[in-house]
Every structure is written in C-alpha cells, then in structure tokens.
XYZ file of C-alpha atoms in Angstrom:
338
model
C 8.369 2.739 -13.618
C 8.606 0.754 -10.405
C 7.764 2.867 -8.037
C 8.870 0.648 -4.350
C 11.807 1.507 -2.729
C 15.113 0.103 -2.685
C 15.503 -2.221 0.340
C 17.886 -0.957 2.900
C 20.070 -2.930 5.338
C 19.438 -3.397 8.676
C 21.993 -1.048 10.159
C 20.930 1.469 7.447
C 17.360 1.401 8.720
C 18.175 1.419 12.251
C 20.225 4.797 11.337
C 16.998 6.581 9.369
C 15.075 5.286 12.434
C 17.208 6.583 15.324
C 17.656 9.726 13.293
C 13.677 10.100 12.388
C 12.640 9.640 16.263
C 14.606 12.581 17.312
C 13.177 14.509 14.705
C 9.430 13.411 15.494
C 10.413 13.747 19.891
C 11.920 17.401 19.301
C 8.660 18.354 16.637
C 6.343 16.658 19.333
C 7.961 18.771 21.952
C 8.039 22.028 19.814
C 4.305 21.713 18.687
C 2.518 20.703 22.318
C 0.820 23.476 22.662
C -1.115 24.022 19.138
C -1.434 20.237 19.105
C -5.999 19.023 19.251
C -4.558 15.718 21.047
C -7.387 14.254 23.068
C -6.565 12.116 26.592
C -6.345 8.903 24.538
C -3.520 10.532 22.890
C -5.494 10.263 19.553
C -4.832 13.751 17.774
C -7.844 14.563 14.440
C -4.917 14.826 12.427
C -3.969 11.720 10.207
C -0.771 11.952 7.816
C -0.662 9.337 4.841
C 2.943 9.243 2.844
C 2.212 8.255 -0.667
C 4.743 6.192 -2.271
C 5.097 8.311 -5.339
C 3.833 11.823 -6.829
C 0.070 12.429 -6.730
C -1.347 10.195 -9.734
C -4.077 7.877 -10.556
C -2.625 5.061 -8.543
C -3.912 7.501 -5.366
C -7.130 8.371 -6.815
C -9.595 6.885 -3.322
C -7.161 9.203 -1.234
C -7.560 12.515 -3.464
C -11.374 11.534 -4.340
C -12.226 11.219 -0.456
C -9.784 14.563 0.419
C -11.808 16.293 -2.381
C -15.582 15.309 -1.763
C -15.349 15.860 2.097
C -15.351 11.856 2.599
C -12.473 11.522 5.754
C -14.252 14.638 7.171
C -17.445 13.144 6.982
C -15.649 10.223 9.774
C -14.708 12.931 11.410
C -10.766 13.005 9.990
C -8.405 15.773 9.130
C -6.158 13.811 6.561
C -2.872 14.824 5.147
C -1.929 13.233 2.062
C 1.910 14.194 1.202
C 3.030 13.050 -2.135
C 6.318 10.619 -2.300
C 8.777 9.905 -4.728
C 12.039 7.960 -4.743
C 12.940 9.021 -1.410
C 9.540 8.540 0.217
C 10.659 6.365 3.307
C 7.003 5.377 3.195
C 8.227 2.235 6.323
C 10.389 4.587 8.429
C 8.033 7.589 8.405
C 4.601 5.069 9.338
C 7.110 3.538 12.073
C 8.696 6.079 13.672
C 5.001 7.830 13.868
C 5.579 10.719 11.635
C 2.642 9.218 9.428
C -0.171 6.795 10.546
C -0.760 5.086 7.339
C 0.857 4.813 3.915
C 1.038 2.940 0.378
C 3.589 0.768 -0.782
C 3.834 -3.305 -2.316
C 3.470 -5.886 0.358
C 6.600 -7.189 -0.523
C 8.829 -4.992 0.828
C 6.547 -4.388 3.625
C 7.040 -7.774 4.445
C 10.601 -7.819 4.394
C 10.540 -4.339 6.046
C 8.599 -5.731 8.882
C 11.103 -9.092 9.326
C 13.477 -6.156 9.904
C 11.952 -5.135 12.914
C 9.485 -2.008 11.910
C 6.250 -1.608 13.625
C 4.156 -1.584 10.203
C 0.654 -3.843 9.175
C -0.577 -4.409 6.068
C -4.457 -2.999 6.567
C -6.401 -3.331 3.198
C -5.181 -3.177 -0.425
C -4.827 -0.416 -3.056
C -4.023 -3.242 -6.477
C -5.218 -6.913 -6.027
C -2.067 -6.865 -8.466
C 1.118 -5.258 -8.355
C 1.409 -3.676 -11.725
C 4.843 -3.622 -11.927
C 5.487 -5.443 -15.171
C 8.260 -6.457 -18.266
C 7.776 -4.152 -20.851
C 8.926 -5.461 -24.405
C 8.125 -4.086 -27.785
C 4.932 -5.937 -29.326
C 7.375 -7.031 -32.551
C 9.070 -9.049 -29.717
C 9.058 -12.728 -30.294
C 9.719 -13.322 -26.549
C 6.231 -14.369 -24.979
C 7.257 -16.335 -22.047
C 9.471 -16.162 -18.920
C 11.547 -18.698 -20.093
C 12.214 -16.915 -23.394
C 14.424 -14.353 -21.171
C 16.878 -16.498 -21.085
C 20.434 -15.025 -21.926
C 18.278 -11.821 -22.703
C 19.523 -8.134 -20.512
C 16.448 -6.768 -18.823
C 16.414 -3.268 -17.192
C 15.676 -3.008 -13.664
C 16.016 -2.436 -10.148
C 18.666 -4.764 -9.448
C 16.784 -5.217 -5.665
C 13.597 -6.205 -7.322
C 12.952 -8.989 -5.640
C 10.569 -10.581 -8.824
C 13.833 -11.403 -10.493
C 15.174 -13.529 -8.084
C 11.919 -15.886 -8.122
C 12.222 -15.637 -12.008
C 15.633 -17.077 -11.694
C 14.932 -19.579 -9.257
C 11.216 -20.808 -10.763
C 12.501 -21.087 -14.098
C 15.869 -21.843 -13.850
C 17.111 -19.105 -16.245
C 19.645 -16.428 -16.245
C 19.516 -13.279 -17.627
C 21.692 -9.632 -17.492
C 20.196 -6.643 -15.402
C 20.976 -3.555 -16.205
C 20.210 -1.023 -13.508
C 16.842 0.910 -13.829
C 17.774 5.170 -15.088
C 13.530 5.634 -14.826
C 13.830 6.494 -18.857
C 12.213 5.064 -21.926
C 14.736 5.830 -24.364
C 16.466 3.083 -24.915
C 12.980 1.482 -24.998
C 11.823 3.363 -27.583
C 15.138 3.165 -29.647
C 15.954 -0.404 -29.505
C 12.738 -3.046 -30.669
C 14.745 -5.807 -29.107
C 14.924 -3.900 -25.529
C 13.265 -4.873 -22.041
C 12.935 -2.847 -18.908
C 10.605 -2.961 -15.996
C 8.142 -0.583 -15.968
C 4.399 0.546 -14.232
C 2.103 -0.332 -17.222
C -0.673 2.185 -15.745
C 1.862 4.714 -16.114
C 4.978 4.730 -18.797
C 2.558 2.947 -21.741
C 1.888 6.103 -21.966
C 4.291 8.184 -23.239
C 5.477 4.827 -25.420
C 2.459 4.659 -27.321
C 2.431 8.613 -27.441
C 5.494 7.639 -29.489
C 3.575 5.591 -32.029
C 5.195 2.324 -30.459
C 3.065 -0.694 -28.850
C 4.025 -1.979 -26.117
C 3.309 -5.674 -24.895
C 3.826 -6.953 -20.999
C 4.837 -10.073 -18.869
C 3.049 -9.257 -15.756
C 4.674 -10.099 -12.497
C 1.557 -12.420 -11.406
C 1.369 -14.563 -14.371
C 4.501 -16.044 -12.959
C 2.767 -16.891 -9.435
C 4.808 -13.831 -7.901
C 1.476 -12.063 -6.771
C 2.460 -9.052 -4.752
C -0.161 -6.626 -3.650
C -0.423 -2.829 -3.648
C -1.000 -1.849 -0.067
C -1.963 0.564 2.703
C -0.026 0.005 5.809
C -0.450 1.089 9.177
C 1.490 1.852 12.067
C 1.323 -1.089 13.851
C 1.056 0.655 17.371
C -1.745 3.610 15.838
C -3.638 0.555 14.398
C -4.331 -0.930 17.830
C -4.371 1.901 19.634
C -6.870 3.250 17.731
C -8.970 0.570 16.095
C -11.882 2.671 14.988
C -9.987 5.764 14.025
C -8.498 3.075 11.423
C -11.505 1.601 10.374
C -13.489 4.940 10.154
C -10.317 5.961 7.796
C -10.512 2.973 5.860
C -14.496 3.651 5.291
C -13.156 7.077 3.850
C -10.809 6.237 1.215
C -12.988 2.894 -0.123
C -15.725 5.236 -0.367
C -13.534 7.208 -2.393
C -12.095 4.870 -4.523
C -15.461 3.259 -5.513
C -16.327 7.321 -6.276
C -13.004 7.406 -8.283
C -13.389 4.979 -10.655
C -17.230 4.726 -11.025
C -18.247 8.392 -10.582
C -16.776 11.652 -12.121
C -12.599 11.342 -11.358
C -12.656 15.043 -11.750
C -12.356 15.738 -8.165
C -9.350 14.141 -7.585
C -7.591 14.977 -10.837
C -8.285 18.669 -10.141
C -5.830 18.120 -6.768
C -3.464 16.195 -8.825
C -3.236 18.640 -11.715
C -2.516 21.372 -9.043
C 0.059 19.918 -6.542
C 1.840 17.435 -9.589
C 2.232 19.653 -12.654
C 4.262 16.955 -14.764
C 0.819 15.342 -15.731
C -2.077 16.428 -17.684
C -5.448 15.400 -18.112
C -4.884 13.038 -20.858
C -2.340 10.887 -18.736
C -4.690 11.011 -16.174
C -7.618 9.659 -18.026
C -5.599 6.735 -19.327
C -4.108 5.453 -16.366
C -7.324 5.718 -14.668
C -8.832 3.614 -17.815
C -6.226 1.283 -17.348
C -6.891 0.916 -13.725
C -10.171 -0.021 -14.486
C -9.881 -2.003 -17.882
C -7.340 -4.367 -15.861
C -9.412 -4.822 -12.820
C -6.685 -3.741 -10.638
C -8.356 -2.434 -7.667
C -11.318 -5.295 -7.795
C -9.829 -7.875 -8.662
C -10.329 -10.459 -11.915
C -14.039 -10.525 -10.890
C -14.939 -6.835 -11.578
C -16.430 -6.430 -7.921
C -16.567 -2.912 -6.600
C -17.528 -4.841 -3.106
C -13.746 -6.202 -3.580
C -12.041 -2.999 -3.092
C -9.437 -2.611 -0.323
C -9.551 -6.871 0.343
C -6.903 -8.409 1.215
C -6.264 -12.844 1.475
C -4.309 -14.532 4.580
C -3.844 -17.028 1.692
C -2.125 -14.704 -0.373
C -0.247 -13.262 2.303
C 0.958 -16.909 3.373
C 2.154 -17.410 0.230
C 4.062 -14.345 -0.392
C 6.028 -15.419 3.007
C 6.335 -18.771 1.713
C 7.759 -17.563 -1.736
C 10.232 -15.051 -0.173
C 11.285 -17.580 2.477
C 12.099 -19.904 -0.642
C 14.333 -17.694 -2.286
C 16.242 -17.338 1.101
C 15.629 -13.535 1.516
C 13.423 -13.910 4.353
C 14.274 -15.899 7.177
C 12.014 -18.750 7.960
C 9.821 -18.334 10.920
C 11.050 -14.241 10.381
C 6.994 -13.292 10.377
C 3.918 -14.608 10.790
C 0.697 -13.802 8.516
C -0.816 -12.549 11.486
C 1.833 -10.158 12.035
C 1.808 -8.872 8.850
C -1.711 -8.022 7.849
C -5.292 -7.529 9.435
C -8.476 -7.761 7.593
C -10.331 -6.597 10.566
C -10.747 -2.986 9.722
C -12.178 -3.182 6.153
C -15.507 -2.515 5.726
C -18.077 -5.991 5.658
C-alpha cells in the first residue's frame, strides 16, 4: 500500500503543532532531571519515527540498532514504528524526534507549509509506490487509463501529474488498504507498495504487473528527514548518525538480514520470515536503495537536480506555490558519507 500520509491543511497542521509543543515543553519539564543533556543542549538520545510498521523498507535502521552500529558513533537511537497516523513532519518539527522517513514529496509540500524539516540522504532512489493491474491486463501505458477507475489515495499527488502530463481522466476510488477487490476483479487497478502487497497477490496464485510512478517522470524519493534546527545545531551528531544507518543498510542487503528481521519479527508480529525475505529480494532485485547502477557506494544519495525538479513539477501542477521553497531549503547532501 502507499504508505505517506495524507496531506493536512495549514490550519490543521498549525493545530497538531501548537498541540504537540505543549506536549514536548510539559515532557521536557517533567523529565529534566533524568535527562544526559550535555551544555550544547545535545542529549545521546536520538528518536527516529518510521513512517510505517517495522518492515524491510527500514532494514539500515534495525540492521545498525541490532549489530551495535549507532553505538559504535556513540548514539543511543530509538526507532518507533509508524503507521497511518505516524505524523512523521509534526513529530521531527516540533522536536519530539530528530530524524524520520517519509517521500520527499510531501516533505516538500510539508516544508512550503512552514515546518522546520530537511531532506538529509535517501532511503529509495525510487518511490515504490506503484499501479498495480492484473498481468492479463491489456493496459500497458499511462495513457491506456483513460476512462479506467483506479484505487487510491485521492491526495496522491502522482495522479494529478498523470492528469495533467497526459491529458487523461480517470475515476478514483478511495484507497480501503485491501486487495480484495484486486484479487476478485482481473480488470481492477489500485495503488499499491510493490515491495510489499505482491505478496500476498501472488500468494494467491495471481500475477501482478506495475506502472511505476517514475516511468512517468514523477520521480519522488524515499527519504530521511531531519529537524531542520537539530541538523544545524548538531552537524556531526547528524553525520555520525547517517554513517550508522548506511553502514547498516549496506550490512542489510549484502550481509546476513537476520539481525534486523529478528527485531522486526518481535516488535511487528503481522509478518513472517517469508514476507520478509521477499521484500528484501525485491529491494534488491529493483535496485531501489542504489539506484539503476547497482552501486552500494550510492546508498543514502540524494540529486539537487532531482530535487529541482520535483519543485518544478509540483509548482506546475499548481500545488506548490512558486518561489514557496528553494532546493537549498529543502535538502542537504552535506552529511552523507564521501
């Protein structure tokens, strides 16, 4: 399934913020005297909000919680599994985490809405949020989805450029997160994850066949983000954190992904080991995390250019203001590893 967030409106987010800040003053207050903060107001502790339940898509976190890698750069990490309520942007910006995952689009249009967030390295060189059709399908091409209904998030923001790039029109049926219409119906077409719900489809004895989001030019990333404020603040804590969870992500899908399916299979007890394995497999058959190249050197890169375009795209389709952000305001390269 797609996994980002509904976007919220301003007045909504300015709500969940006001709200959140209280919260993270009165805990501050509460916890002062058990807190390890040093003078540079730098506490060991880092939180990370996942944007979903602990699964492959998080393997460098668990891999570097599991094989000591964050505590060997001297980092007590907390990774706390999301879901469809993670508030992954207003936890990192009101401070109640330091980093997070999410898609850089909606980070982008979270931080045009004012929130103090920075895109600092990438999880997917490709978003894999994807059409799912049945592989009887005739429809191959964007274009084909003409007149078609497609279940979705009615917010994704991918359908929009469809319309607009291709001139089409199509139905949307809101997304219910379920595959059986999918499996019943060899005409149907929903959005889906394709490391994830593939799946349980072909479990079913049914192939599955994609149009992926990028073929289109609509080339979102996978992200970490930062708290903008933490990331300055505290440029080496950032970097040294970054060192971490590349180290184990290269571990994760070159080494033994034991480690950090053990955690999974313990704190997320709807998987197993067999899901596991496959959406690792397709995380590396695909080239997600390296890129169309197959580097392992490529992991956790992220492109101004890409970035530029995204803003350019999204600015386009009127849903970002022109001039709203900069690429420099949105993302930093400088605390990947060289």
């Amino acid at each position: 399934m797609n996994r980002n967030p509904p976007l919220l409106p301003t007045v909504v987010y300015l709500l969940i913020l006001g709200f959140s800040v209280c919260l993270t003053c009165s805990c501050s207050r509460e916890s002062t005297s058990g807190s390890d903060e040093t003078g540079d107001g730098f506490s060991d502790r880092i939180i990370v909000q996942l944007d979903w339940v602990a699964e492959p898509e998080h393997g460098g976190f668990y891999q570097a919680e599991a094989l000591g890698f964050f505590e060997d750069e001297g980092l007590d990490v907390d990774l706390i599994q999301g879901g469809p309520n993670a508030f992954v942007h207003q936890k990192i910006a009101t401070g109640q985490a330091q980093f997070g995952q999410s898609d850089s689009t909606n980070t982008l249009l979270a931080i045009a809405e004012g929130l103090p967030l920075i895109n600092v390295a990438a999880v997917f060189q490709h978003d894999p949020s994807v059409l799912m059709l049945h592989e009887g399908n005739p429809i191959s091409s964007f274009e084909e989805l003409e007149g078609k209904t497609i279940m979705a998030r009615p917010e994704w923001v991918f359908l929009a450029f469809l319309r607009q790039k291709y001139g089409i029109e199509f139905n949307v049926l809101p997304q219910n997160f379920g595959l059986a219409q999918f499996l019943a119906d060899p005409g149907f077409i929903q959005q889906g994850f394709y490391i994830a719900e593939p799946f349980f489809i072909e479990r079913e004895g049914i192939t599955p066949k994609y149009l992926y989001a990028w073929d289109s030019g609509f080339d979102a990333y996978t992200v970490i983000i930062g708290n903008r404020d933490f990331v300055r603040r505290f440029p080496e804590v950032t970097r040294a954190f970054l060192r971490a969870y590349i180290r184990g992500y290269r571990s994760y899908l070159t080494e033994d992904p034991e480690p950090a399916h053990d955690i999974m299979l313990r704190i997320n007890p709807k998987v197993s080991d067999e899901y596991l394995g496959y959406s690792r497999r397709m995380i590396i058959s695909e080239e997600l995390a390296t890129g169309p190249n197959g580097n392992i050197d490529a992991i956790g890169w992220i492109s101004r250019e890409r970035f530029s375009t995204q803003i350019d795209q999204l600015e386009d389709l009127g849903i970002l203001k022109k001039g709203a952000v900069s690429v420099d305001q949105v993302m930093s390269d400088h605390f990947l590893p060289h």
